[in-house]
Amino acid sequence: MHIVYFSPTGGTRKAAYIIGKEIDPQATEIDITDHTRQQNSYDLNGEDTLLVAVPVYGGRVPSVAIDRLKRITGHNTPAILVVVYGNRDYDDALL
Ligand SMILES: Cc1cc2nc3c(=O)[nH]c(=O)nc-3n(C[C@H](O)[C@H](O)[C@H](O)COP(=O)(O)O)c2cc1C
């Protein structure tokens, strides 16, 4: 499994890590938060599983996170979607 997260203050990373490592202790992490890091592209297949975790900002997924997620392409890859929010509401974030 690959755990992909966008996590400016670390809460989303923590939640993603707890969920992902419980499912697959060998899971690898892909951090798409830091714009100064080289952002690789990933092409995944049906043998992979992807867990994507992003925070909720204003009831939405931050647009910068959406842009960076476009570097990841799946081909029949099962995906688990996690949105982490501050207990107000996650509104449309899972759409
Ligand atoms: C600009 C901004 C907007 C936010 N909007 C929401 C929101 O609409 N609903 C909510 O429940 N929490 C909201 N939060 C809280 C974050 O979703 C929450 O703190 C999240 O865990 C932050 O993730 P991170 O620690 O990975 O950066 C917002 C936080 C920020 C900074």
mmCIF file of N, CA and C and ligand atoms in Angstrom:
data_model
loop_
_atom_site.group_PDB
_atom_site.id
_atom_site.type_symbol
_atom_site.label_atom_id
_atom_site.label_comp_id
_atom_site.label_asym_id
_atom_site.label_seq_id
_atom_site.Cartn_x
_atom_site.Cartn_y
_atom_site.Cartn_z
ATOM 1 N N MET A 1 0.840 -1.199 0.000
ATOM 2 C CA MET A 1 0.000 0.000 0.000
ATOM 3 C C MET A 1 0.875 1.248 0.000
ATOM 4 N N HIS A 2 0.392 2.261 -0.692
ATOM 5 C CA HIS A 2 1.035 3.567 -0.666
ATOM 6 C C HIS A 2 0.119 4.528 0.097
ATOM 7 N N ILE A 3 0.693 5.233 1.054
ATOM 8 C CA ILE A 3 -0.056 6.239 1.809
ATOM 9 C C ILE A 3 0.365 7.611 1.289
ATOM 10 N N VAL A 4 -0.561 8.316 0.671
ATOM 11 C CA VAL A 4 -0.276 9.652 0.146
ATOM 12 C C VAL A 4 -0.974 10.666 1.041
ATOM 13 N N TYR A 5 -0.241 11.694 1.458
ATOM 14 C CA TYR A 5 -0.898 12.689 2.315
ATOM 15 C C TYR A 5 -0.409 14.095 2.015
ATOM 16 N N PHE A 6 -1.334 15.033 2.234
ATOM 17 C CA PHE A 6 -1.034 16.474 2.228
ATOM 18 C C PHE A 6 -1.351 16.942 3.636
ATOM 19 N N SER A 7 -0.337 17.427 4.362
ATOM 20 C CA SER A 7 -0.555 17.657 5.788
ATOM 21 C C SER A 7 0.303 18.808 6.315
ATOM 22 N N PRO A 8 -0.161 20.062 6.136
ATOM 23 C CA PRO A 8 0.650 21.212 6.556
ATOM 24 C C PRO A 8 0.985 21.230 8.047
ATOM 25 N N THR A 9 0.085 20.794 8.925
ATOM 26 C CA THR A 9 0.388 20.855 10.354
ATOM 27 C C THR A 9 0.456 19.468 11.012
ATOM 28 N N GLY A 10 0.487 18.411 10.199
ATOM 29 C CA GLY A 10 0.812 17.083 10.706
ATOM 30 C C GLY A 10 -0.343 16.197 11.130
ATOM 31 N N GLY A 11 -1.543 16.767 11.315
ATOM 32 C CA GLY A 11 -2.675 15.952 11.780
ATOM 33 C C GLY A 11 -3.115 14.913 10.761
ATOM 34 N N THR A 12 -3.147 15.299 9.513
ATOM 35 C CA THR A 12 -3.573 14.369 8.458
ATOM 36 C C THR A 12 -2.562 13.238 8.305
ATOM 37 N N ARG A 13 -1.282 13.587 8.390
ATOM 38 C CA ARG A 13 -0.252 12.548 8.301
ATOM 39 C C ARG A 13 -0.437 11.526 9.427
ATOM 40 N N LYS A 14 -0.698 12.024 10.637
ATOM 41 C CA LYS A 14 -0.849 11.125 11.786
ATOM 42 C C LYS A 14 -2.025 10.168 11.570
ATOM 43 N N ALA A 15 -3.160 10.713 11.126
ATOM 44 C CA ALA A 15 -4.347 9.874 10.901
ATOM 45 C C ALA A 15 -4.091 8.864 9.787
ATOM 46 N N ALA A 16 -3.462 9.326 8.704
ATOM 47 C CA ALA A 16 -3.193 8.443 7.569
ATOM 48 C C ALA A 16 -2.269 7.300 7.973
ATOM 49 N N TYR A 17 -1.254 7.638 8.765
ATOM 50 C CA TYR A 17 -0.273 6.650 9.210
ATOM 51 C C TYR A 17 -0.957 5.583 10.087
ATOM 52 N N ILE A 18 -1.810 6.016 11.012
ATOM 53 C CA ILE A 18 -2.487 5.064 11.914
ATOM 54 C C ILE A 18 -3.364 4.108 11.101
ATOM 55 N N ILE A 19 -4.141 4.651 10.172
ATOM 56 C CA ILE A 19 -5.046 3.805 9.367
ATOM 57 C C ILE A 19 -4.243 2.920 8.419
ATOM 58 N N GLY A 20 -3.309 3.526 7.698
ATOM 59 C CA GLY A 20 -2.573 2.794 6.663
ATOM 60 C C GLY A 20 -1.690 1.693 7.212
ATOM 61 N N LYS A 21 -0.971 1.972 8.287
ATOM 62 C CA LYS A 21 -0.061 0.964 8.842
ATOM 63 C C LYS A 21 -0.825 -0.182 9.502
ATOM 64 N N GLU A 22 -2.062 0.096 9.946
ATOM 65 C CA GLU A 22 -2.894 -0.975 10.504
ATOM 66 C C GLU A 22 -3.286 -1.943 9.393
ATOM 67 N N ILE A 23 -3.581 -1.409 8.219
ATOM 68 C CA ILE A 23 -3.971 -2.251 7.083
ATOM 69 C C ILE A 23 -2.751 -2.957 6.505
ATOM 70 N N ASP A 24 -1.638 -2.224 6.358
ATOM 71 C CA ASP A 24 -0.426 -2.796 5.764
ATOM 72 C C ASP A 24 0.805 -2.214 6.466
ATOM 73 N N PRO A 25 1.400 -2.989 7.366
ATOM 74 C CA PRO A 25 2.572 -2.491 8.099
ATOM 75 C C PRO A 25 3.744 -2.131 7.194
ATOM 76 N N GLN A 26 3.754 -2.683 5.961
ATOM 77 C CA GLN A 26 4.853 -2.388 5.028
ATOM 78 C C GLN A 26 4.553 -1.165 4.152
ATOM 79 N N ALA A 27 3.451 -0.482 4.400
ATOM 80 C CA ALA A 27 3.033 0.621 3.528
ATOM 81 C C ALA A 27 4.122 1.686 3.408
ATOM 82 N N THR A 28 4.242 2.250 2.212
ATOM 83 C CA THR A 28 5.191 3.337 1.989
ATOM 84 C C THR A 28 4.446 4.672 2.046
ATOM 85 N N GLU A 29 5.163 5.737 2.399
ATOM 86 C CA GLU A 29 4.545 7.060 2.509
ATOM 87 C C GLU A 29 4.979 7.955 1.353
ATOM 88 N N ILE A 30 4.039 8.696 0.831
ATOM 89 C CA ILE A 30 4.336 9.699 -0.193
ATOM 90 C C ILE A 30 3.797 11.027 0.325
ATOM 91 N N ASP A 31 4.710 11.960 0.620
ATOM 92 C CA ASP A 31 4.334 13.258 1.190
ATOM 93 C C ASP A 31 4.234 14.278 0.060
ATOM 94 N N ILE A 32 3.027 14.791 -0.175
ATOM 95 C CA ILE A 32 2.846 15.779 -1.245
ATOM 96 C C ILE A 32 2.659 17.187 -0.663
ATOM 97 N N THR A 33 3.103 17.390 0.596
ATOM 98 C CA THR A 33 2.881 18.676 1.260
ATOM 99 C C THR A 33 3.878 19.751 0.836
ATOM 100 N N ASP A 34 5.152 19.395 0.848
ATOM 101 C CA ASP A 34 6.232 20.374 0.745
ATOM 102 C C ASP A 34 6.524 20.699 -0.716
ATOM 103 N N HIS A 35 6.255 21.964 -1.103
ATOM 104 C CA HIS A 35 6.453 22.311 -2.511
ATOM 105 C C HIS A 35 7.933 22.404 -2.887
ATOM 106 N N THR A 36 8.822 22.481 -1.877
ATOM 107 C CA THR A 36 10.248 22.560 -2.206
ATOM 108 C C THR A 36 10.837 21.177 -2.489
ATOM 109 N N ARG A 37 10.114 20.140 -2.085
ATOM 110 C CA ARG A 37 10.583 18.782 -2.387
ATOM 111 C C ARG A 37 10.290 18.444 -3.835
ATOM 112 N N GLN A 38 11.150 17.624 -4.398
ATOM 113 C CA GLN A 38 10.852 17.166 -5.748
ATOM 114 C C GLN A 38 9.585 16.304 -5.700
ATOM 115 N N GLN A 39 8.603 16.651 -6.557
ATOM 116 C CA GLN A 39 7.350 15.906 -6.581
ATOM 117 C C GLN A 39 7.409 14.907 -7.739
ATOM 118 N N ASN A 40 7.562 13.642 -7.390
ATOM 119 C CA ASN A 40 7.622 12.598 -8.415
ATOM 120 C C ASN A 40 6.229 12.283 -8.934
ATOM 121 N N SER A 41 6.185 11.621 -10.065
ATOM 122 C CA SER A 41 4.921 11.087 -10.576
ATOM 123 C C SER A 41 4.870 9.594 -10.268
ATOM 124 N N TYR A 42 3.669 9.098 -10.099
ATOM 125 C CA TYR A 42 3.494 7.687 -9.757
ATOM 126 C C TYR A 42 2.454 7.069 -10.668
ATOM 127 N N ASP A 43 2.757 5.890 -11.155
ATOM 128 C CA ASP A 43 1.858 5.142 -12.013
ATOM 129 C C ASP A 43 1.582 3.820 -11.302
ATOM 130 N N LEU A 44 0.371 3.653 -10.810
ATOM 131 C CA LEU A 44 0.071 2.478 -9.984
ATOM 132 C C LEU A 44 -0.796 1.487 -10.755
ATOM 133 N N ASN A 45 -0.691 0.224 -10.370
ATOM 134 C CA ASN A 45 -1.474 -0.805 -11.056
ATOM 135 C C ASN A 45 -2.441 -1.493 -10.085
ATOM 136 N N GLY A 46 -3.097 -2.518 -10.556
ATOM 137 C CA GLY A 46 -4.105 -3.214 -9.768
ATOM 138 C C GLY A 46 -3.556 -4.009 -8.606
ATOM 139 N N GLU A 47 -2.232 -4.196 -8.587
ATOM 140 C CA GLU A 47 -1.600 -4.891 -7.460
ATOM 141 C C GLU A 47 -1.386 -3.941 -6.283
ATOM 142 N N ASP A 48 -1.383 -2.629 -6.579
ATOM 143 C CA ASP A 48 -1.162 -1.629 -5.533
ATOM 144 C C ASP A 48 -2.483 -1.282 -4.855
ATOM 145 N N THR A 49 -2.381 -0.745 -3.650
ATOM 146 C CA THR A 49 -3.525 -0.098 -2.997
ATOM 147 C C THR A 49 -3.062 1.299 -2.594
ATOM 148 N N LEU A 50 -3.950 2.258 -2.748
ATOM 149 C CA LEU A 50 -3.601 3.638 -2.456
ATOM 150 C C LEU A 50 -4.495 4.163 -1.338
ATOM 151 N N LEU A 51 -3.889 4.764 -0.326
ATOM 152 C CA LEU A 51 -4.661 5.494 0.680
ATOM 153 C C LEU A 51 -4.310 6.969 0.517
ATOM 154 N N VAL A 52 -5.307 7.782 0.241
ATOM 155 C CA VAL A 52 -5.106 9.223 0.054
ATOM 156 C C VAL A 52 -5.720 9.951 1.240
ATOM 157 N N ALA A 53 -4.929 10.784 1.902
ATOM 158 C CA ALA A 53 -5.448 11.529 3.054
ATOM 159 C C ALA A 53 -5.153 13.020 2.880
ATOM 160 N N VAL A 54 -6.196 13.817 3.018
ATOM 161 C CA VAL A 54 -6.066 15.274 2.877
ATOM 162 C C VAL A 54 -6.881 15.961 3.982
ATOM 163 N N PRO A 55 -6.497 17.187 4.369
ATOM 164 C CA PRO A 55 -7.300 17.923 5.349
ATOM 165 C C PRO A 55 -8.468 18.635 4.670
ATOM 166 N N VAL A 56 -9.448 19.002 5.468
ATOM 167 C CA VAL A 56 -10.593 19.780 4.974
ATOM 168 C C VAL A 56 -10.335 21.250 5.287
ATOM 169 N N TYR A 57 -10.333 22.083 4.246
ATOM 170 C CA TYR A 57 -10.222 23.529 4.410
ATOM 171 C C TYR A 57 -11.476 24.148 3.815
ATOM 172 N N GLY A 58 -12.257 24.837 4.648
ATOM 173 C CA GLY A 58 -13.468 25.485 4.146
ATOM 174 C C GLY A 58 -14.430 24.492 3.498
ATOM 175 N N GLY A 59 -14.488 23.301 4.053
ATOM 176 C CA GLY A 59 -15.417 22.293 3.528
ATOM 177 C C GLY A 59 -14.979 21.636 2.233
ATOM 178 N N ARG A 60 -13.740 21.908 1.806
ATOM 179 C CA ARG A 60 -13.234 21.375 0.535
ATOM 180 C C ARG A 60 -11.848 20.782 0.737
ATOM 181 N N VAL A 61 -11.388 20.073 -0.283
ATOM 182 C CA VAL A 61 -9.991 19.648 -0.332
ATOM 183 C C VAL A 61 -9.181 20.845 -0.852
ATOM 184 N N PRO A 62 -8.083 21.224 -0.189
ATOM 185 C CA PRO A 62 -7.283 22.349 -0.681
ATOM 186 C C PRO A 62 -6.873 22.126 -2.148
ATOM 187 N N SER A 63 -7.030 23.177 -2.970
ATOM 188 C CA SER A 63 -6.787 23.006 -4.412
ATOM 189 C C SER A 63 -5.347 22.598 -4.701
ATOM 190 N N VAL A 64 -4.422 23.058 -3.868
ATOM 191 C CA VAL A 64 -3.021 22.681 -4.096
ATOM 192 C C VAL A 64 -2.837 21.167 -3.914
ATOM 193 N N ALA A 65 -3.593 20.584 -2.998
ATOM 194 C CA ALA A 65 -3.511 19.127 -2.805
ATOM 195 C C ALA A 65 -4.082 18.398 -4.021
ATOM 196 N N ILE A 66 -5.179 18.926 -4.563
ATOM 197 C CA ILE A 66 -5.769 18.311 -5.757
ATOM 198 C C ILE A 66 -4.769 18.352 -6.916
ATOM 199 N N ASP A 67 -4.117 19.492 -7.097
ATOM 200 C CA ASP A 67 -3.122 19.610 -8.181
ATOM 201 C C ASP A 67 -2.022 18.568 -8.022
ATOM 202 N N ARG A 68 -1.538 18.405 -6.802
ATOM 203 C CA ARG A 68 -0.424 17.457 -6.589
ATOM 204 C C ARG A 68 -0.881 16.017 -6.724
ATOM 205 N N LEU A 69 -2.139 15.746 -6.386
ATOM 206 C CA LEU A 69 -2.650 14.367 -6.545
ATOM 207 C C LEU A 69 -2.729 13.967 -8.014
ATOM 208 N N LYS A 70 -2.762 14.969 -8.906
ATOM 209 C CA LYS A 70 -2.827 14.646 -10.332
ATOM 210 C C LYS A 70 -1.557 13.974 -10.843
ATOM 211 N N ARG A 71 -0.501 13.991 -10.023
ATOM 212 C CA ARG A 71 0.731 13.298 -10.403
ATOM 213 C C ARG A 71 0.626 11.788 -10.192
ATOM 214 N N ILE A 72 -0.456 11.363 -9.573
ATOM 215 C CA ILE A 72 -0.618 9.927 -9.284
ATOM 216 C C ILE A 72 -1.708 9.368 -10.189
ATOM 217 N N THR A 73 -1.329 8.370 -10.967
ATOM 218 C CA THR A 73 -2.278 7.742 -11.883
ATOM 219 C C THR A 73 -2.496 6.299 -11.454
ATOM 220 N N GLY A 74 -3.750 5.909 -11.346
ATOM 221 C CA GLY A 74 -4.068 4.536 -11.007
ATOM 222 C C GLY A 74 -4.637 3.792 -12.202
ATOM 223 N N HIS A 75 -4.370 2.502 -12.246
ATOM 224 C CA HIS A 75 -4.966 1.632 -13.271
ATOM 225 C C HIS A 75 -5.621 0.478 -12.518
ATOM 226 N N ASN A 76 -6.922 0.567 -12.336
ATOM 227 C CA ASN A 76 -7.662 -0.417 -11.528
ATOM 228 C C ASN A 76 -7.056 -0.558 -10.129
ATOM 229 N N THR A 77 -6.599 0.554 -9.591
ATOM 230 C CA THR A 77 -5.973 0.549 -8.268
ATOM 231 C C THR A 77 -7.025 0.837 -7.200
ATOM 232 N N PRO A 78 -7.228 -0.083 -6.254
ATOM 233 C CA PRO A 78 -8.176 0.213 -5.171
ATOM 234 C C PRO A 78 -7.698 1.425 -4.374
ATOM 235 N N ALA A 79 -8.634 2.307 -4.008
ATOM 236 C CA ALA A 79 -8.250 3.523 -3.295
ATOM 237 C C ALA A 79 -9.116 3.724 -2.059
ATOM 238 N N ILE A 80 -8.466 4.131 -0.989
ATOM 239 C CA ILE A 80 -9.146 4.475 0.270
ATOM 240 C C ILE A 80 -8.985 5.980 0.451
ATOM 241 N N LEU A 81 -10.083 6.669 0.647
ATOM 242 C CA LEU A 81 -10.048 8.130 0.756
ATOM 243 C C LEU A 81 -10.315 8.555 2.195
ATOM 244 N N VAL A 82 -9.431 9.381 2.719
ATOM 245 C CA VAL A 82 -9.562 9.858 4.099
ATOM 246 C C VAL A 82 -9.513 11.388 4.087
ATOM 247 N N VAL A 83 -10.513 12.023 4.699
ATOM 248 C CA VAL A 83 -10.434 13.471 4.910
ATOM 249 C C VAL A 83 -10.414 13.735 6.413
ATOM 250 N N VAL A 84 -9.496 14.604 6.817
ATOM 251 C CA VAL A 84 -9.306 14.904 8.236
ATOM 252 C C VAL A 84 -9.770 16.337 8.472
ATOM 253 N N TYR A 85 -10.640 16.507 9.467
ATOM 254 C CA TYR A 85 -11.229 17.829 9.670
ATOM 255 C C TYR A 85 -11.234 18.188 11.144
ATOM 256 N N GLY A 86 -11.544 19.449 11.422
ATOM 257 C CA GLY A 86 -11.427 19.981 12.775
ATOM 258 C C GLY A 86 -12.720 19.953 13.564
ATOM 259 N N ASN A 87 -13.579 18.976 13.248
ATOM 260 C CA ASN A 87 -14.816 18.762 13.999
ATOM 261 C C ASN A 87 -15.864 19.847 13.775
ATOM 262 N N ARG A 88 -15.707 20.645 12.739
ATOM 263 C CA ARG A 88 -16.816 21.508 12.322
ATOM 264 C C ARG A 88 -17.655 20.679 11.369
ATOM 265 N N ASP A 89 -17.143 20.427 10.145
ATOM 266 C CA ASP A 89 -17.831 19.600 9.158
ATOM 267 C C ASP A 89 -16.882 19.303 8.017
ATOM 268 N N TYR A 90 -17.047 18.124 7.393
ATOM 269 C CA TYR A 90 -16.215 17.852 6.207
ATOM 270 C C TYR A 90 -16.952 18.222 4.922
ATOM 271 N N ASP A 91 -18.196 18.663 5.047
ATOM 272 C CA ASP A 91 -18.973 19.197 3.911
ATOM 273 C C ASP A 91 -18.777 18.356 2.644
ATOM 274 N N ASP A 92 -18.233 18.983 1.574
ATOM 275 C CA ASP A 92 -18.118 18.326 0.263
ATOM 276 C C ASP A 92 -16.782 17.627 0.037
ATOM 277 N N ALA A 93 -15.947 17.551 1.071
ATOM 278 C CA ALA A 93 -14.568 17.113 0.838
ATOM 279 C C ALA A 93 -14.470 15.702 0.247
ATOM 280 N N LEU A 94 -15.406 14.821 0.574
ATOM 281 C CA LEU A 94 -15.304 13.452 0.039
ATOM 282 C C LEU A 94 -15.881 13.324 -1.372
ATOM 283 N N LEU A 95 -16.491 14.408 -1.878
ATOM 284 C CA LEU A 95 -16.996 14.338 -3.258
ATOM 285 C C LEU A 95 -15.854 14.217 -4.251
HETATM 286 C C1 LIG B 1 -7.715 27.330 6.403
HETATM 287 C C2 LIG B 1 -8.359 26.195 7.197
HETATM 288 C C3 LIG B 1 -9.665 25.835 6.921
HETATM 289 C C4 LIG B 1 -10.296 24.793 7.653
HETATM 290 N N1 LIG B 1 -11.592 24.449 7.367
HETATM 291 C C5 LIG B 1 -12.196 23.474 8.080
HETATM 292 C C6 LIG B 1 -13.550 23.085 7.807
HETATM 293 O O1 LIG B 1 -14.200 23.588 6.884
HETATM 294 N N2 LIG B 1 -14.128 22.132 8.589
HETATM 295 C C7 LIG B 1 -13.459 21.535 9.627
HETATM 296 O O2 LIG B 1 -14.052 20.722 10.315
HETATM 297 N N3 LIG B 1 -12.148 21.841 9.890
HETATM 298 C C8 LIG B 1 -11.512 22.785 9.141
HETATM 299 N N4 LIG B 1 -10.185 23.105 9.399
HETATM 300 C C9 LIG B 1 -9.429 22.294 10.356
HETATM 301 C C10 LIG B 1 -8.545 21.281 9.606
HETATM 302 O O3 LIG B 1 -9.308 20.486 8.699
HETATM 303 C C11 LIG B 1 -7.871 20.330 10.596
HETATM 304 O O4 LIG B 1 -7.177 21.089 11.561
HETATM 305 C C12 LIG B 1 -6.927 19.373 9.890
HETATM 306 O O5 LIG B 1 -6.675 18.315 10.755
HETATM 307 C C13 LIG B 1 -5.609 20.007 9.542
HETATM 308 O O6 LIG B 1 -4.789 18.988 8.940
HETATM 309 P P1 LIG B 1 -3.188 19.009 9.050
HETATM 310 O O7 LIG B 1 -2.833 18.957 10.530
HETATM 311 O O8 LIG B 1 -2.751 17.782 8.328
HETATM 312 O O9 LIG B 1 -2.679 20.267 8.397
HETATM 313 C C14 LIG B 1 -9.560 24.117 8.674
HETATM 314 C C15 LIG B 1 -8.221 24.509 8.933
HETATM 315 C C16 LIG B 1 -7.634 25.507 8.207
HETATM 316 C C17 LIG B 1 -6.185 25.884 8.504
#
